mmCIF file of C-alpha atoms in Angstrom:
data_model
loop_
_atom_site.group_PDB
_atom_site.id
_atom_site.type_symbol
_atom_site.label_atom_id
_atom_site.label_comp_id
_atom_site.label_asym_id
_atom_site.label_seq_id
_atom_site.Cartn_x
_atom_site.Cartn_y
_atom_site.Cartn_z
ATOM 1 C CA UNK C 1 -127.275 269.409 65.141
ATOM 2 C CA UNK C 2 -129.754 271.051 68.011
ATOM 3 C CA UNK C 3 -129.080 274.010 69.005
ATOM 4 C CA UNK C 4 -129.845 274.218 72.921
ATOM 5 C CA UNK C 5 -130.581 277.054 75.105
ATOM 6 C CA UNK C 6 -130.087 277.746 79.845
ATOM 7 C CA UNK C 7 -131.327 280.088 81.263
ATOM 8 C CA UNK C 8 -129.743 281.651 83.741
ATOM 9 C CA UNK C 9 -126.305 281.675 82.309
ATOM 10 C CA UNK C 10 -125.031 282.513 85.470
ATOM 11 C CA UNK C 11 -126.329 283.836 89.268
ATOM 12 C CA UNK C 12 -125.093 283.649 92.542
ATOM 13 C CA UNK C 13 -127.287 282.430 95.478
ATOM 14 C CA UNK C 14 -127.832 282.404 98.821
ATOM 15 C CA UNK C 15 -127.448 279.304 100.979
ATOM 16 C CA UNK C 16 -130.308 277.420 102.111
ATOM 17 C CA UNK C 17 -132.558 278.486 98.727
ATOM 18 C CA UNK C 18 -133.029 277.122 95.711
ATOM 19 C CA UNK C 19 -132.436 277.965 91.432
ATOM 20 C CA UNK C 20 -134.336 275.840 88.862
ATOM 21 C CA UNK C 21 -132.457 275.741 85.468
ATOM 22 C CA UNK C 22 -134.127 275.934 82.697
ATOM 23 C CA UNK C 23 -132.605 274.322 78.855
ATOM 24 C CA UNK C 24 -134.708 274.809 76.211
ATOM 25 C CA UNK C 25 -134.049 272.616 72.281
ATOM 26 C CA UNK C 26 -134.365 274.397 69.606
ATOM 27 C CA UNK C 27 -135.398 270.805 67.655
ATOM 28 C CA UNK C 28 -137.728 267.942 69.650
ATOM 29 C CA UNK C 29 -135.366 265.479 70.740
ATOM 30 C CA UNK C 30 -135.519 262.354 72.684
ATOM 31 C CA UNK C 31 -133.149 261.712 75.566
ATOM 32 C CA UNK C 32 -132.046 265.177 78.067
ATOM 33 C CA UNK C 33 -129.193 264.271 80.377
ATOM 34 C CA UNK C 34 -128.434 266.623 83.224
ATOM 35 C CA UNK C 35 -124.748 266.909 84.208
ATOM 36 C CA UNK C 36 -122.752 268.644 86.635
ATOM 37 C CA UNK C 37 -119.098 270.647 86.413
ATOM 38 C CA UNK C 38 -117.691 270.873 90.234
ATOM 39 C CA UNK C 39 -114.443 273.401 89.842
ATOM 40 C CA UNK C 40 -111.499 272.387 88.086
ATOM 41 C CA UNK C 41 -113.577 268.070 87.520
ATOM 42 C CA UNK C 42 -114.563 266.425 84.440
ATOM 43 C CA UNK C 43 -118.356 266.404 83.632
ATOM 44 C CA UNK C 44 -120.591 264.094 85.832
ATOM 45 C CA UNK C 45 -123.942 262.832 84.935
ATOM 46 C CA UNK C 46 -127.169 263.899 87.523
ATOM 47 C CA UNK C 47 -129.538 262.715 85.589
ATOM 48 C CA UNK C 48 -131.696 261.591 82.695
ATOM 49 C CA UNK C 49 -134.621 262.861 82.107
ATOM 50 C CA UNK C 50 -137.596 261.413 79.493
ATOM 51 C CA UNK C 51 -140.547 262.711 78.222
ATOM 52 C CA UNK C 52 -143.885 261.283 79.929
ATOM 53 C CA UNK C 53 -141.470 259.829 82.493
ATOM 54 C CA UNK C 54 -139.335 260.260 85.823
ATOM 55 C CA UNK C 55 -135.764 260.650 85.418
ATOM 56 C CA UNK C 56 -133.002 258.436 86.466
ATOM 57 C CA UNK C 57 -131.302 259.354 88.542
ATOM 58 C CA UNK C 58 -127.295 258.627 89.419
ATOM 59 C CA UNK C 59 -125.781 257.145 91.762
ATOM 60 C CA UNK C 60 -124.921 260.207 94.805
ATOM 61 C CA UNK C 61 -128.202 262.703 92.459
ATOM 62 C CA UNK C 62 -131.664 261.467 94.314
ATOM 63 C CA UNK C 63 -134.328 262.957 93.125
ATOM 64 C CA UNK C 64 -135.364 265.239 96.451
ATOM 65 C CA UNK C 65 -132.115 267.587 95.788
ATOM 66 C CA UNK C 66 -131.909 267.877 91.829
ATOM 67 C CA UNK C 67 -135.979 267.610 90.526
ATOM 68 C CA UNK C 68 -135.873 267.694 87.099
ATOM 69 C CA UNK C 69 -138.974 267.741 84.942
ATOM 70 C CA UNK C 70 -139.325 267.348 81.034
ATOM 71 C CA UNK C 71 -142.693 268.451 80.376
ATOM 72 C CA UNK C 72 -142.408 268.210 75.967
ATOM 73 C CA UNK C 73 -140.273 267.193 74.202
ATOM 74 C CA UNK C 74 -137.456 270.385 73.610
ATOM 75 C CA UNK C 75 -137.326 271.762 76.595
ATOM 76 C CA UNK C 76 -136.394 270.930 80.126
ATOM 77 C CA UNK C 77 -135.956 272.605 84.501
ATOM 78 C CA UNK C 78 -132.768 271.290 86.979
ATOM 79 C CA UNK C 79 -133.638 272.510 90.216
ATOM 80 C CA UNK C 80 -131.114 272.436 93.101
ATOM 81 C CA UNK C 81 -132.576 273.079 96.179
ATOM 82 C CA UNK C 82 -130.867 273.778 99.150
ATOM 83 C CA UNK C 83 -128.320 274.503 97.633
ATOM 84 C CA UNK C 84 -124.819 274.970 100.139
ATOM 85 C CA UNK C 85 -120.884 276.852 98.665
ATOM 86 C CA UNK C 86 -121.387 272.117 98.012
ATOM 87 C CA UNK C 87 -123.317 272.607 95.016
ATOM 88 C CA UNK C 88 -120.780 275.328 93.294
ATOM 89 C CA UNK C 89 -120.529 273.867 90.228
ATOM 90 C CA UNK C 90 -121.405 274.695 86.276
ATOM 91 C CA UNK C 91 -124.664 272.654 84.988
ATOM 92 C CA UNK C 92 -125.102 271.513 81.639
ATOM 93 C CA UNK C 93 -127.784 269.888 79.406
ATOM 94 C CA UNK C 94 -127.390 268.107 77.026
ATOM 95 C CA UNK C 95 -129.657 266.230 74.959
ATOM 96 C CA UNK C 96 -129.380 263.335 71.938
ATOM 97 C CA UNK C 97 -131.663 262.060 68.942
ATOM 98 C CA UNK C 98 -131.789 258.733 69.489
ATOM 99 C CA UNK C 99 -131.039 257.740 66.386
ATOM 100 C CA UNK C 100 -126.733 258.294 65.844
ATOM 101 C CA UNK C 101 -124.406 258.610 68.461
ATOM 102 C CA UNK C 102 -123.966 262.820 68.812
ATOM 103 C CA UNK C 103 -124.609 264.695 71.760
ATOM 104 C CA UNK C 104 -124.836 268.472 71.203
ATOM 105 C CA UNK C 105 -124.743 270.485 74.572
ATOM 106 C CA UNK C 106 -126.394 274.272 76.606
ATOM 107 C CA UNK C 107 -123.872 276.497 77.584
ATOM 108 C CA UNK C 108 -124.586 276.348 81.085
ATOM 109 C CA UNK C 109 -125.023 277.750 84.072
ATOM 110 C CA UNK C 110 -122.358 278.414 85.945
ATOM 111 C CA UNK C 111 -123.790 278.361 89.902
ATOM 112 C CA UNK C 112 -122.262 280.771 93.069
ATOM 113 C CA UNK C 113 -123.392 279.538 96.879
ATOM 114 C CA UNK C 114 -122.086 281.672 99.147
ATOM 115 C CA UNK S 1 -114.981 251.697 87.058
ATOM 116 C CA UNK S 2 -113.491 254.774 85.205
ATOM 117 C CA UNK S 3 -114.190 253.822 81.344
ATOM 118 C CA UNK S 4 -112.690 256.690 79.747
ATOM 119 C CA UNK S 5 -108.877 258.245 80.784
ATOM 120 C CA UNK S 6 -106.611 260.617 80.379
ATOM 121 C CA UNK S 7 -103.339 259.885 82.111
ATOM 122 C CA UNK S 8 -102.080 263.698 81.166
ATOM 123 C CA UNK S 9 -103.091 266.590 83.580
ATOM 124 C CA UNK S 10 -101.159 268.899 81.625
ATOM 125 C CA UNK S 11 -99.680 269.536 78.557
ATOM 126 C CA UNK S 12 -97.688 271.928 77.298
ATOM 127 C CA UNK S 13 -96.611 273.221 72.929
ATOM 128 C CA UNK S 14 -94.751 275.075 71.220
ATOM 129 C CA UNK S 15 -97.305 277.394 68.650
ATOM 130 C CA UNK S 16 -97.036 276.053 65.585
ATOM 131 C CA UNK S 17 -96.655 272.944 66.562
ATOM 132 C CA UNK S 18 -97.927 269.558 67.289
ATOM 133 C CA UNK S 19 -100.020 267.778 70.000
ATOM 134 C CA UNK S 20 -101.296 264.327 70.863
ATOM 135 C CA UNK S 21 -103.062 264.369 73.823
ATOM 136 C CA UNK S 22 -103.470 260.887 75.601
ATOM 137 C CA UNK S 23 -107.811 258.393 76.080
ATOM 138 C CA UNK S 24 -108.338 255.382 77.108
ATOM 139 C CA UNK S 25 -111.584 253.287 77.250
ATOM 140 C CA UNK S 26 -112.675 250.552 78.823
ATOM 141 C CA UNK S 27 -115.649 249.083 76.626
ATOM 142 C CA UNK S 28 -117.754 245.157 75.901
ATOM 143 C CA UNK S 29 -120.284 246.725 73.578
ATOM 144 C CA UNK S 30 -119.416 246.160 69.704
ATOM 145 C CA UNK S 31 -120.750 249.618 68.637
ATOM 146 C CA UNK S 32 -119.027 252.931 70.938
ATOM 147 C CA UNK S 33 -118.521 256.874 69.782
ATOM 148 C CA UNK S 34 -115.567 258.090 70.807
ATOM 149 C CA UNK S 35 -115.660 262.097 71.434
ATOM 150 C CA UNK S 36 -113.626 265.020 72.072
ATOM 151 C CA UNK S 37 -114.709 268.213 73.477
ATOM 152 C CA UNK S 38 -113.336 271.394 74.041
ATOM 153 C CA UNK S 39 -113.999 273.486 76.886
ATOM 154 C CA UNK S 40 -112.508 276.781 77.658
ATOM 155 C CA UNK S 41 -112.587 279.171 79.956
ATOM 156 C CA UNK S 42 -116.390 280.615 79.355
ATOM 157 C CA UNK S 43 -117.129 276.498 80.186
ATOM 158 C CA UNK S 44 -118.790 275.810 76.872
ATOM 159 C CA UNK S 45 -118.647 272.787 75.683
ATOM 160 C CA UNK S 46 -117.160 272.403 71.608
ATOM 161 C CA UNK S 47 -117.546 270.010 69.904
ATOM 162 C CA UNK S 48 -114.489 268.841 68.315
ATOM 163 C CA UNK S 49 -114.639 265.079 66.589
ATOM 164 C CA UNK S 50 -116.024 261.789 66.350
ATOM 165 C CA UNK S 51 -115.409 258.416 65.492
ATOM 166 C CA UNK S 52 -117.286 255.344 65.656
ATOM 167 C CA UNK S 53 -116.839 252.006 66.214
ATOM 168 C CA UNK S 54 -116.872 250.494 63.218
ATOM 169 C CA UNK S 55 -115.406 252.995 61.367
ATOM 170 C CA UNK S 56 -112.452 252.346 59.430
ATOM 171 C CA UNK S 57 -110.291 255.281 58.911
ATOM 172 C CA UNK S 58 -109.687 257.716 61.029
ATOM 173 C CA UNK S 59 -111.368 261.119 61.565
ATOM 174 C CA UNK S 60 -110.940 263.826 60.637
ATOM 175 C CA UNK S 61 -111.279 268.124 61.301
ATOM 176 C CA UNK S 62 -109.324 270.482 60.244
ATOM 177 C CA UNK S 63 -106.031 270.925 62.259
ATOM 178 C CA UNK S 64 -107.559 267.306 64.693
ATOM 179 C CA UNK S 65 -107.484 263.936 63.873
ATOM 180 C CA UNK S 66 -108.876 261.326 66.134
ATOM 181 C CA UNK S 67 -105.921 257.845 66.546
ATOM 182 C CA UNK S 68 -107.886 255.233 66.644
ATOM 183 C CA UNK S 69 -106.285 252.085 67.637
ATOM 184 C CA UNK S 70 -110.478 250.132 68.291
ATOM 185 C CA UNK S 71 -107.424 246.943 70.029
ATOM 186 C CA UNK S 72 -105.353 248.526 71.635
ATOM 187 C CA UNK S 73 -109.070 250.759 73.081
ATOM 188 C CA UNK S 74 -107.191 254.230 72.349
ATOM 189 C CA UNK S 75 -108.915 257.651 71.261
ATOM 190 C CA UNK S 76 -106.072 259.970 70.772
ATOM 191 C CA UNK S 77 -106.472 263.318 69.570
ATOM 192 C CA UNK S 78 -103.892 265.139 67.620
ATOM 193 C CA UNK S 79 -103.634 268.773 67.314
ATOM 194 C CA UNK S 80 -101.555 270.255 64.612
ATOM 195 C CA UNK S 81 -100.084 273.864 64.111
ATOM 196 C CA UNK S 82 -101.336 274.608 67.163
ATOM 197 C CA UNK S 83 -102.604 277.992 68.078
ATOM 198 C CA UNK S 84 -102.778 279.880 70.936
ATOM 199 C CA UNK S 85 -106.684 279.482 70.657
ATOM 200 C CA UNK S 86 -105.926 276.549 71.218
ATOM 201 C CA UNK S 87 -105.618 276.164 74.895
ATOM 202 C CA UNK S 88 -108.309 275.041 77.415
ATOM 203 C CA UNK S 89 -109.885 271.729 78.739
ATOM 204 C CA UNK S 90 -110.491 268.702 76.750
ATOM 205 C CA UNK S 91 -112.195 265.965 77.111
ATOM 206 C CA UNK S 92 -112.690 263.114 75.863
ATOM 207 C CA UNK S 93 -115.831 261.175 75.753
ATOM 208 C CA UNK S 94 -117.062 257.567 75.161
ATOM 209 C CA UNK S 95 -121.221 256.311 74.600
ATOM 210 C CA UNK S 96 -121.800 252.986 74.301
ATOM 211 C CA UNK S 97 -125.162 252.775 73.179
ATOM 212 C CA UNK S 98 -128.168 255.791 71.062
ATOM 213 C CA UNK S 99 -130.022 255.381 74.322
ATOM 214 C CA UNK S 100 -127.032 255.302 76.747
ATOM 215 C CA UNK S 101 -125.497 258.804 78.863
ATOM 216 C CA UNK S 102 -122.114 260.088 77.843
ATOM 217 C CA UNK S 103 -119.414 259.585 80.314
ATOM 218 C CA UNK S 104 -116.032 262.071 80.599
ATOM 219 C CA UNK S 105 -112.726 261.981 81.079
ATOM 220 C CA UNK S 106 -110.876 263.499 83.817
ATOM 221 C CA UNK S 107 -109.620 265.483 81.536
ATOM 222 C CA UNK S 108 -106.601 267.242 80.427
ATOM 223 C CA UNK S 109 -105.411 270.995 80.184
ATOM 224 C CA UNK S 110 -103.300 272.495 77.205
ATOM 225 C CA UNK S 111 -101.465 275.423 77.010
ATOM 226 C CA UNK S 112 -99.661 276.416 74.452
ATOM 227 C CA UNK S 113 -96.324 278.791 74.444
ATOM 228 C CA UNK S 114 -96.030 281.630 71.914
#
């Protein structure tokens, strides 16, 4: 199994600012995913981040708003840009090893935008 | 189109009783994986149980079992001997391929009554 850490665990930010969330995995993984969970809602995939290529964004999410970096096989960042209160959510990093169906989740970053 | 359907927004169960949380899915793939996660108020996603589409036996993990009915495309979670600590959101999820992301149902909020 993979152990995932995220920083920060929570933050309160002012509208119009940006926040970068870090995701660190204790082993090399092929695929990393970023999910958003708005209050009282299910998880929605933002994008898939593969090392060495541009992230693939889901419908409704754009790179200018959620730029993602994946510099190596154990690390990724998600930036939430020009934040508004609607961005208040839990952001979760998730990984797979590409060889099984198992998917592991980080502890999440709880973001509140005021 | 919604691929994972959880029709029970909320469920109540008496402590020490068993409860079934419903999940149906839609896929044309022959190979896929089905998952259940528990999300307490802290926000972390706790993996509970996994069922592979080719697994002939229903998966079990301690007090959790998955009632897998492939022809009906259902993957219900059964929790036996409910405990107060089981009160949480429960999400059903599916991955259609090892290279694909995981998609989630809307979730069911389970409340265990003393």
